[in-house]
Structure formats: C-alpha cells, structure tokens
Amino acid sequence: MYEDIVKEVYNIVYPRRKLFTAGPVACFPEVLEIMKVQMFSHRAEEYKIIHRDTIKRLKSFLEAEKGIVLLFPSSGSGIMEASIRNAVSPGGKVLVTIIGAFGERYAEVVRENGRKAIELSFELGKAVDPDVLDKALRENPDVEAVAITYNETSTGVINPLPELAKIVKDHGKLLFVDAVSAMGGADIKFDEWDIDVVFGSSQKAFGVPPGLAIGAFSERVFELAEKTPEKGWYFNLPLYRKFNEEKDGTPSTPPMPQIFGLNVVLRMIERMGGKEKWLNMYQERAKMVRDGVRDIGLKLLAEPGHESPTITAVFAPEGVKGLDVYNAMRDRGFELAKGYGKIKEKTFRIGHMGYITREDIKEMLENLREVIKELTKK
Amino acid sequence: MYEDIVKEVYNIVYPRRKLFTAGPVACFPEVLEIMKVQMFSHRAEEYKIIHRDTIKRLKSFLEAEKGIVLLFPSSGSGIMEASIRNAVSPGGKVLVTIIGAFGERYAEVVRENGRKAIELSFELGKAVDPDVLDKALRENPDVEAVAITYNETSTGVINPLPELAKIVKDHGKLLFVDAVSAMGGADIKFDEWDIDVVFGSSQKAFGVPPGLAIGAFSERVFELAEKTPEKGWYFNLPLYRKFNEEKDGTPSTPPMPQIFGLNVVLRMIERMGGKEKWLNMYQERAKMVRDGVRDIGLKLLAEPGHESPTITAVFAPEGVKGLDVYNAMRDRGFELAKGYGKIKEKTFRIGHMGYITREDIKEMLENLREVIKELTKK
C-alpha cells in the first residue's frame, strides 16, 4: 500500500483550521467514518436498502409525505436547472426574487434554459417584502412560477418562507425554493407550505461532504414535466422518479459515500431527539454568533428578524476590508468565509453549519474580538 | 460520538464479497483512506492545489495537451448531455453508433435534448465496423457529430477507436467518445486521435467512488458552444472552463472527496511506472479472465479482437440463466455483474476494474468452474 501517497495528498488538503465556512462545512466524525466504506454496485440490494431508508427519513424531515423526494448526483444548482427545464414551458416566465448572489444565479439558470426571468430585487441584507411580492404577482399575472431563495448564503438572510409561499399560492403559481443553505438548518414543511420544488445539498447544514443534491417535488411538477419538451436526460424528473420507485436508485450512478453519510446524519438527528431539537441547535448556535459579533461592536448585514440560522454576514469595521478580517482569522486558525458577490469587499461571513461545538464558537469569537481590535488600531 | 450509528449503516452497506462489478468497482485502499478527510471550502487554496494538480495529471494521462480537461459534479452521463447541448445546434443531427445499452442511452440523450439521432446499430457482441461507419457518413453528410461508445459496458466490447476516429475526421465531423468504462483501463490519445469530447467516471477503471465525471474537450467545442443557444447553466462548458482557469474550481461545489481519491490514484499510476504499465495491468487481468472463462468451456459475447480490457460478458451455458450464475457466485462470496439490456437473460458479466488482485481472479475462476458444473448438472 502506498501509505506515503495518501499522506502526501492528506498533507495538502487536511484542514488545519476550525471551520466556520459557507460550505462545504466541517462534517460530523460519524459521517467521515462511513465515507471510507468500500464501494459496490448501486444496483445491489445493499445499496437499495440505504437509498430507500434515506428517502423515507428525508420525507419525514421535510414533512413531505405528499411530495416526491429524490436524490441527484449533482450539486444543488442541478435541481435549480431541473425545476426550470421540467416544470416551466419553453419561453415561459418565472418571477425570480433576488436578495443576493444565489437569487441572481436562479435568474441566470432561467435565462440559460430559454425561459424569461422577471427579476424582483431587494436591497442586500433585506428579505423579500411580502407586499412587494404580492404587487409583482398582480402586475405579472402570466408568470408560471416564483423562485425564492430560502436562505441567502451571500447575505445571511432568511426569507419568511411560509408567508411568501401563501402569497405565491394565492396567485396560483408554482413555488420553487432554493434551500441549499437552509435544508437541515431551517424548518421545511413541504406539504403544509404547498411547495412545488425545494432543493438542498449535502455539504451545508447536514454536514456531509459535497456531491449530492436532495430535491422534493409536487405531483403538479410531474404532470407539467410530461408535457414539457426537451427536458434533457440528466435532469429528467419523470425518469428520476421512475428509477426511484422501480429500482430504489437513480438513472445514472449516484454518489454513494455521500448518501451513506447523509443516512448517518439523519439517524443522528433521530437519536438526538428529532428535527425540532436539531433545528434548535442551529438556532442556538446562530444566536451565540450574532450576540458575540454585536458584543464586539460589529454590525450584521441581515435586517433584524430575518437573520439566518446557518450563516451570518458581518460588516467589517470602517476602514477595514472583509478580506483582512478573513485573513487575520485564518492566521489564527479559524477558517471563516469571505464576503460574496457585490458586498465582497465590505463584509465577511461566519458559517455555523455542520460539526461545530459551543466551545469552538466561543474560541472563534474571542479571537475575532482581538483581530478586530488589532485591525482597527492600525 | 454515535459509533453505533456508524456501525448500523456500515453493517448494511459493507460489501461482504469480492467485487467483479461493472461499477462502482472496488476502490483502492489508498483511495478509501483519503475519502474520510475533513471537508473545507472549495474556494480555499488547499482545494485549488489539488484541483490544478488533478487536471495536470489527467491531461498527461489522456495525452490531451491541446485539450481542455474539466471535472464535473455529476456522473459520466452528465457530460454526454453536455456534448449535445454545447456543441450540436438545436435540431441538428448526430450519428450515434450503437453496440449496446450505452449507445442507446447516447441516442436517448440526443433526442431528449431536441436533436436528431441517426442510429447506426450493430449486432450485440460486435464492434462498430469501420466500413459501415464510412458508408453511413457518406449517406448522411449533414450530421454534425458522431458518438462512439469506446467500451460498451453491457457487452464487454471495445471499439477500434483510433481507426473509427480517423474515418469521422476524414468526414470533418465532431467526434464524441463515451469512455465511461474505458477511461483508466484503455488508452486514450486525445490529441493524436483528434477527439472533440471524451468523458469518463470516477467509479470505473480508476477505482474511485462514484460522483465525479471527467471530460476532455477540443477548442472547437468551445467555439461552437459560444454560438449554441440554451446550453443551460449546469453543463455550460464555457462556464466550466472559465471557473477552471480563473478559480481552479467548478461553477458549483465539486465532489471533493472523489477528486482527492482520483488524485491519489493518478499519483499511484505514476509511482507504478506510468500509464503504459498501468494499462498493461488491465490487459493482463482481462486476458486472465478470458482464458479462465474459455477454459471452463464458456463462450464470450465479444467478437475476437474486440474484447474489453475492463469487463467481460459471458454467455451462460445452454439452459442456464445468466442471473443463476450471478446468484450462485454471490452465494460463494463473489459479486459479479448481471447481464444488461437486451441480453440480460442469457449473459452475466465479470468486471475487472479497480482493486482486484491476481489471486482474487484465480479464486473467482475456480468458484465459477464449480458453479457452472453444478448448474449444468441439474
């Protein structure tokens, strides 16, 4: 065995810092342990058991008993593409709400797939205003769907999804939810909120390595998909559904280690007392980070009442760049996240997803206090 | 730590048998070891180093110094879709050569993406006949591209790619090569054979877990892609190229553990004496399997001279089903592959990819001899 080659690569990639990243996030040790299991055929019974069990646990976690839950060998953005290509007619209109970089991506995906994006943008740091959404839908009665970023990773803002969902449904539109940095960290009630498409990724609040996307879809999406031409093969939702139902699998080979990892986390959530307790953990972490940051005298980007449970965007102090804070924290052994998109310069971000303890957060905040003191002295 | 949860899942998925699968195949221990490394941001320098290094090693392995090598968070079929959506005009024609189930998939992908597939099918077990291909191209001068399955996983046949490539190029057509079960096990000379698109997957002859696809593309593909409308976002090749060049990464989050695993294997290949020695290992394994199977008195599906170096399809004896052989071998601790597609009933397959030793092959053949004896006695 070439032990030295493993060491060579390990020495390059092994993270030397405590991780407060925007994703991929630090994974739970239990997950990393299962990642190294030997592979075998994805059509063998052993795989099917875990596939079925993972879908069952996800249905419960997402409260999607009426929904069709599917796994994809892609990143979350793959399902963003799937939502447009399967459920929106060619040339059809989608109202894309934009509160940051990932709303912009949704609009780009709409356009790149030959549909029209009606953009409804809000100031960075703000959530979607329900009244403004309602007005936009009255003014654009011909849109087929509304896209909402549940949790905007670039600004640390969480949208009031239940309220927005109600407005979308009152107008009889399809509801597409990008929950990449929300799923696993913020509640999703698929059936109750009448969602049509919601998707997340393994490498965010579930604390699993990247490579796997998770989607839940309404029956309506499949009815529309049957009529939509040129859906393509790779993100053909009826095909995924067929393979899920008939073979407990995916049309092409799935990222098995990540699926095993997700299964482990879903079992851990159950053991820890279920979804509510798990989501409370996320709320507590987020509050701890926000309180600590404010105590240092820093300002949050997110408007009050819409702060994300999974990531906090912070303004660097006057005269200091976000990147300087990021770099100084890196030197001290903490990997935060850089600012993202248009506010890259002025902000830095603190992710609080995955394998993070209260002690890690305390230690990070103590170091952040010192870093800010040093940087503002200069 | 919930050690017991890891054990629970491990006990379901842990492969109890020696693997001769069609993929995912048994991974090298070195690869499994790196799969469990802790995650971190894919935009951090540590990731970029491995990304760059992996691309560099792949360029050399594929002899694609002029080609653009890219990594994708998808299965190999994703790049099948990318080839059509980026380089073939909407409604344009593709000549799809079909020698088994994966050629059929290529035709399906062509159609599902709104292009026309001209199918050129050959009897199962046969390779593409160069003269027939030449004739088809003379009769269809308006096709834009020719799709060839380098190694057909369902029949265990390898196509004479250099010869076929020359014909395609003599007709001035684009050459798309599905090398999913070939890459890493059969030689690919991207520049010399003037390939336009070739793709493979992590979980086949490289012996890495599934979730990662590898593609090499000609400059011509990017020139065409710039003009092709509605390429979509997820498999937009110019976007992948931009992120590869400017950020040493991918547009959305890549399957990092699999990329680290692939990097480990590429370093192992170098250490073992380079590509030629590595491919010789595959040739030797394949010959050992073929000789053994023939010695038992069984017939191969592949026509002589076109036997695959990565997988061998075998006819079950008269009156015995392929599935019976598969099941009997499973009971003895060997996971072979079931027959696939139209010849599912009559055949079984023996994969010889990934982490397999000469001793494993000997032991498998001894057991196969006994199994065939038992099944034909009844």
Short mmCIF file of C-alpha atoms in Angstrom, two decimals, chain B residues 29-319:
data_model
loop_
_atom_site.label_atom_id
_atom_site.label_comp_id
_atom_site.label_asym_id
_atom_site.label_seq_id
_atom_site.Cartn_x
_atom_site.Cartn_y
_atom_site.Cartn_z
CA PRO B 29 -7.38 1.16 -0.03
CA GLU B 30 -5.35 4.34 -0.54
CA VAL B 31 -8.37 5.98 -2.13
CA LEU B 32 -10.74 4.91 0.64
CA GLU B 33 -8.30 6.29 3.18
CA ILE B 34 -8.39 9.81 1.69
CA MET B 35 -12.20 9.71 1.29
CA LYS B 36 -12.58 10.33 5.01
CA VAL B 37 -10.61 13.58 5.17
CA GLN B 38 -12.43 16.51 6.79
CA MET B 39 -14.06 18.97 4.36
CA PHE B 40 -13.44 22.70 3.91
CA SER B 41 -14.26 25.41 1.37
CA HIS B 42 -13.81 24.53 -2.30
CA ARG B 43 -12.67 28.12 -2.85
CA ALA B 44 -9.78 27.76 -0.36
CA GLU B 45 -6.21 27.48 -1.64
CA GLU B 46 -5.88 23.91 -0.33
CA TYR B 47 -8.58 22.74 -2.70
CA LYS B 48 -7.19 24.72 -5.63
CA ILE B 49 -3.81 23.00 -5.33
CA ILE B 50 -5.36 19.53 -5.68
CA HIS B 51 -7.74 20.65 -8.42
CA ARG B 52 -4.88 22.05 -10.51
CA ASP B 53 -2.71 19.02 -9.87
CA THR B 54 -5.51 16.60 -10.81
CA ILE B 55 -6.20 18.41 -14.08
CA LYS B 56 -2.48 18.41 -14.90
CA ARG B 57 -2.17 14.68 -14.23
CA LEU B 58 -5.30 13.92 -16.26
CA LYS B 59 -4.04 15.97 -19.22
CA SER B 60 -0.93 13.84 -19.25
CA PHE B 61 -2.82 10.54 -18.74
CA LEU B 62 -5.25 11.35 -21.57
CA GLU B 63 -2.48 12.81 -23.77
CA ALA B 64 -4.63 15.90 -24.05
CA GLU B 65 -2.09 18.69 -24.01
CA LYS B 66 -4.20 20.57 -26.57
CA GLY B 67 -7.46 19.57 -24.89
CA ILE B 68 -9.33 21.30 -22.10
CA VAL B 69 -9.75 18.89 -19.20
CA LEU B 70 -12.58 19.59 -16.77
CA LEU B 71 -14.12 17.98 -13.68
CA PHE B 72 -17.88 17.73 -13.15
CA PRO B 73 -20.10 17.15 -10.11
CA SER B 74 -22.11 14.51 -11.98
CA SER B 75 -21.99 11.00 -13.34
CA GLY B 76 -20.48 10.41 -16.79
CA SER B 77 -23.89 10.73 -18.41
CA GLY B 78 -23.85 14.40 -17.46
CA ILE B 79 -21.06 15.04 -19.95
CA MET B 80 -22.97 13.02 -22.55
CA GLU B 81 -25.69 15.66 -22.14
CA ALA B 82 -23.10 18.48 -22.17
CA SER B 83 -21.65 17.29 -25.50
CA ILE B 84 -25.05 17.60 -27.18
CA ARG B 85 -26.24 20.82 -25.58
CA ASN B 86 -22.99 22.70 -26.14
CA ALA B 87 -21.66 21.51 -29.48
CA VAL B 88 -24.66 20.41 -31.56
CA SER B 89 -27.03 23.02 -32.98
CA PRO B 90 -30.69 22.81 -31.90
CA GLY B 91 -32.40 20.26 -34.14
CA GLY B 92 -29.01 19.19 -35.52
CA LYS B 93 -28.16 15.60 -36.40
CA VAL B 94 -25.84 13.24 -34.56
CA LEU B 95 -24.81 9.86 -35.94
CA VAL B 96 -24.94 7.57 -32.90
CA THR B 97 -23.16 4.27 -33.24
CA ILE B 98 -24.82 1.62 -31.08
CA ILE B 99 -23.17 -1.62 -29.99
CA GLY B 100 -25.15 -1.97 -26.75
CA ALA B 101 -27.16 -0.29 -23.99
CA PHE B 102 -24.92 2.75 -23.55
CA GLY B 103 -25.01 3.61 -27.25
CA GLU B 104 -28.79 3.53 -26.89
CA ARG B 105 -28.50 5.91 -23.98
CA TYR B 106 -26.48 8.35 -26.12
CA ALA B 107 -29.26 8.32 -28.73
CA GLU B 108 -31.82 8.97 -26.00
CA VAL B 109 -29.78 11.90 -24.68
CA VAL B 110 -29.57 13.33 -28.22
CA ARG B 111 -33.35 13.12 -28.61
CA GLU B 112 -34.24 14.38 -25.11
CA ASN B 113 -32.18 17.47 -25.88
CA GLY B 114 -34.07 18.29 -29.06
CA ARG B 115 -31.52 17.00 -31.55
CA LYS B 116 -31.92 14.20 -34.12
CA ALA B 117 -30.22 10.85 -33.60
CA ILE B 118 -29.32 8.84 -36.70
CA GLU B 119 -28.80 5.38 -35.24
CA LEU B 120 -26.20 3.03 -36.63
CA SER B 121 -26.65 -0.24 -34.77
CA PHE B 122 -24.54 -3.37 -34.76
CA GLU B 123 -25.26 -6.87 -33.54
CA LEU B 124 -24.63 -7.31 -29.82
CA GLY B 125 -21.11 -8.53 -29.24
CA LYS B 126 -19.77 -6.80 -32.34
CA ALA B 127 -17.73 -3.60 -32.55
CA VAL B 128 -18.52 -0.77 -34.96
CA ASP B 129 -17.50 -1.83 -38.49
CA PRO B 130 -15.27 0.93 -39.94
CA ASP B 131 -16.59 0.40 -43.49
CA VAL B 132 -20.20 0.61 -42.34
CA LEU B 133 -19.42 3.82 -40.44
CA ASP B 134 -17.75 5.28 -43.52
CA LYS B 135 -20.75 4.40 -45.66
CA ALA B 136 -23.18 5.89 -43.14
CA LEU B 137 -21.24 9.13 -43.12
CA ARG B 138 -21.29 9.26 -46.91
CA GLU B 139 -25.05 8.73 -46.84
CA ASN B 140 -25.58 11.31 -44.08
CA PRO B 141 -23.32 14.22 -44.97
CA ASP B 142 -25.41 16.57 -42.82
CA VAL B 143 -24.65 15.03 -39.42
CA GLU B 144 -22.69 17.37 -37.16
CA ALA B 145 -21.14 14.79 -34.87
CA VAL B 146 -20.56 11.08 -34.41
CA ALA B 147 -20.99 9.45 -31.00
CA ILE B 148 -18.97 6.34 -30.22
CA THR B 149 -19.03 4.17 -27.10
CA TYR B 150 -15.35 3.38 -26.64
CA ASN B 151 -16.01 0.41 -24.38
CA GLU B 152 -19.56 -0.93 -24.20
CA THR B 153 -20.13 -1.98 -20.58
CA SER B 154 -23.18 -4.05 -21.45
CA THR B 155 -21.44 -6.35 -23.97
CA GLY B 156 -17.77 -6.19 -22.97
CA VAL B 157 -16.75 -4.96 -26.42
CA ILE B 158 -14.10 -2.32 -27.07
CA ASN B 159 -14.34 -0.36 -30.32
CA PRO B 160 -11.32 0.21 -32.57
CA LEU B 161 -11.34 3.89 -31.65
CA PRO B 162 -8.21 5.12 -33.48
CA GLU B 163 -9.49 3.65 -36.75
CA LEU B 164 -13.05 4.93 -36.25
CA ALA B 165 -11.77 8.36 -35.21
CA LYS B 166 -9.85 8.65 -38.47
CA ILE B 167 -12.98 7.98 -40.50
CA VAL B 168 -15.01 10.53 -38.51
CA LYS B 169 -12.30 13.13 -39.02
CA ASP B 170 -11.93 12.33 -42.74
CA HIS B 171 -15.58 13.34 -43.00
CA GLY B 172 -14.92 16.50 -40.99
CA LYS B 173 -17.32 15.61 -38.19
CA LEU B 174 -17.13 16.19 -34.45
CA LEU B 175 -16.09 13.10 -32.50
CA PHE B 176 -17.83 12.41 -29.15
CA VAL B 177 -16.49 9.45 -27.18
CA ASP B 178 -18.27 7.84 -24.23
CA ALA B 179 -15.28 6.39 -22.38
CA VAL B 180 -17.07 5.75 -19.07
CA SER B 181 -15.90 2.16 -18.75
CA ALA B 182 -12.73 2.73 -20.77
CA MET B 183 -11.02 5.75 -19.20
CA GLY B 184 -8.33 4.50 -16.88
CA GLY B 185 -8.42 1.00 -18.35
CA ALA B 186 -7.93 1.57 -22.10
CA ASP B 187 -5.60 4.02 -23.78
CA ILE B 188 -6.88 7.44 -24.80
CA LYS B 189 -4.74 9.68 -27.01
CA PHE B 190 -6.89 12.78 -27.13
CA ASP B 191 -4.66 14.99 -29.30
CA GLU B 192 -3.46 12.31 -31.69
CA TRP B 193 -6.92 10.87 -32.35
CA ASP B 194 -8.35 14.39 -32.72
CA ILE B 195 -11.19 13.79 -30.26
CA ASP B 196 -13.68 16.60 -29.58
CA VAL B 197 -15.36 15.27 -26.43
CA VAL B 198 -14.34 12.29 -24.32
CA PHE B 199 -15.66 11.52 -20.86
CA GLY B 200 -15.23 9.04 -18.06
CA SER B 201 -16.34 8.48 -14.48
CA SER B 202 -14.52 8.08 -11.19
CA GLN B 203 -16.15 4.75 -10.29
CA LYS B 204 -14.84 2.62 -13.15
CA ALA B 205 -11.24 1.82 -14.13
CA PHE B 206 -9.75 4.48 -11.83
CA GLY B 207 -11.17 2.64 -8.81
CA VAL B 208 -12.59 5.70 -7.05
CA PRO B 209 -16.12 6.04 -5.55
CA PRO B 210 -18.88 7.43 -7.81
CA GLY B 211 -19.94 11.08 -8.01
CA LEU B 212 -17.28 12.59 -10.26
CA ALA B 213 -17.14 12.84 -14.05
CA ILE B 214 -14.07 13.72 -16.10
CA GLY B 215 -14.20 15.32 -19.54
CA ALA B 216 -11.69 16.47 -22.17
CA PHE B 217 -12.82 18.87 -24.89
CA SER B 218 -11.34 20.37 -28.06
CA GLU B 219 -11.14 24.13 -28.73
CA ARG B 220 -13.66 23.54 -31.49
CA VAL B 221 -16.28 22.54 -28.91
CA PHE B 222 -15.92 25.89 -27.14
CA GLU B 223 -16.14 27.82 -30.41
CA LEU B 224 -19.39 26.01 -31.18
CA ALA B 225 -20.67 26.39 -27.61
CA GLU B 226 -20.39 30.16 -27.83
CA LYS B 227 -22.90 30.08 -30.67
CA THR B 228 -25.24 27.42 -29.26
CA PRO B 229 -28.33 28.88 -27.56
CA GLU B 230 -29.96 27.45 -24.41
CA LYS B 231 -26.98 25.43 -23.28
CA GLY B 232 -28.36 25.54 -19.76
CA TRP B 233 -26.32 26.51 -16.72
CA TYR B 234 -25.37 23.23 -15.10
CA PHE B 235 -23.47 21.75 -18.05
CA ASN B 236 -22.43 25.03 -19.65
CA LEU B 237 -18.94 24.18 -20.88
CA PRO B 238 -17.62 27.75 -21.35
CA LEU B 239 -18.65 28.45 -17.73
CA TYR B 240 -16.79 25.33 -16.52
CA ARG B 241 -13.73 26.40 -18.48
CA LYS B 242 -13.85 29.91 -17.02
CA PHE B 243 -14.04 28.61 -13.44
CA ASN B 244 -11.33 26.07 -14.14
CA GLU B 245 -8.96 28.71 -15.50
CA GLU B 246 -9.76 31.58 -13.17
CA LYS B 247 -10.56 29.82 -9.91
CA ASP B 248 -9.08 26.33 -10.20
CA GLY B 249 -12.52 25.03 -9.50
CA THR B 250 -16.01 24.37 -10.79
CA PRO B 251 -19.04 26.72 -11.08
CA SER B 252 -20.86 24.92 -8.28
CA THR B 253 -19.48 22.80 -5.44
CA PRO B 254 -17.46 19.77 -6.66
CA PRO B 255 -17.41 16.28 -5.04
CA MET B 256 -14.19 16.96 -3.15
CA PRO B 257 -13.57 13.51 -1.61
CA GLN B 258 -13.79 11.83 -5.04
CA ILE B 259 -11.39 14.40 -6.52
CA PHE B 260 -8.91 13.71 -3.73
CA GLY B 261 -9.35 9.98 -4.40
CA LEU B 262 -8.71 10.42 -8.11
CA ASN B 263 -5.62 12.48 -7.33
CA VAL B 264 -4.31 9.63 -5.14
CA VAL B 265 -4.85 7.09 -7.94
CA LEU B 266 -3.12 9.29 -10.51
CA ARG B 267 -0.12 9.54 -8.19
CA MET B 268 -0.18 5.75 -7.75
CA ILE B 269 -0.16 5.27 -11.52
CA GLU B 270 2.91 7.48 -11.76
CA ARG B 271 4.62 5.54 -8.95
CA MET B 272 3.79 2.20 -10.59
CA GLY B 273 5.74 3.25 -13.67
CA GLY B 274 3.28 5.35 -15.62
CA LYS B 275 0.30 4.89 -17.88
CA GLU B 276 1.69 2.10 -20.05
CA LYS B 277 2.43 -0.18 -17.10
CA TRP B 278 -0.94 0.58 -15.56
CA LEU B 279 -2.79 -0.22 -18.80
CA ASN B 280 -0.75 -3.42 -19.14
CA MET B 281 -2.08 -4.45 -15.75
CA TYR B 282 -5.59 -4.06 -17.16
CA GLN B 283 -4.70 -6.09 -20.27
CA GLU B 284 -3.24 -8.88 -18.17
CA ARG B 285 -6.22 -9.05 -15.87
CA ALA B 286 -8.61 -9.17 -18.83
CA LYS B 287 -6.62 -11.92 -20.52
CA MET B 288 -6.53 -13.94 -17.31
CA VAL B 289 -10.33 -13.68 -17.03
CA ARG B 290 -10.94 -14.53 -20.69
CA ASP B 291 -8.56 -17.51 -20.67
CA GLY B 292 -10.14 -18.77 -17.47
CA VAL B 293 -13.68 -18.44 -18.75
CA ARG B 294 -12.84 -20.18 -22.04
CA ASP B 295 -11.06 -22.94 -20.13
CA ILE B 296 -14.31 -23.58 -18.22
CA GLY B 297 -15.94 -24.06 -21.62
CA LEU B 298 -17.93 -20.83 -21.70
CA LYS B 299 -18.33 -18.51 -24.67
CA LEU B 300 -17.62 -14.79 -24.67
CA LEU B 301 -20.10 -12.35 -26.12
CA ALA B 302 -17.43 -10.08 -27.60
CA GLU B 303 -16.16 -10.88 -31.09
CA PRO B 304 -12.47 -11.88 -31.20
CA GLY B 305 -10.10 -8.93 -31.35
CA HIS B 306 -12.54 -6.55 -29.68
CA GLU B 307 -12.64 -7.91 -26.14
CA SER B 308 -12.80 -5.22 -23.46
CA PRO B 309 -9.86 -4.71 -21.09
CA THR B 310 -12.25 -3.72 -18.27
CA ILE B 311 -15.27 -6.04 -18.42
CA THR B 312 -16.06 -9.44 -19.90
CA ALA B 313 -19.57 -10.52 -20.89
CA VAL B 314 -20.07 -14.28 -20.85
CA PHE B 315 -22.87 -16.46 -22.20
CA ALA B 316 -24.38 -18.72 -19.57
CA PRO B 317 -24.36 -22.39 -20.69
CA GLU B 318 -27.40 -23.75 -22.58
CA GLY B 319 -30.41 -23.99 -20.29
#
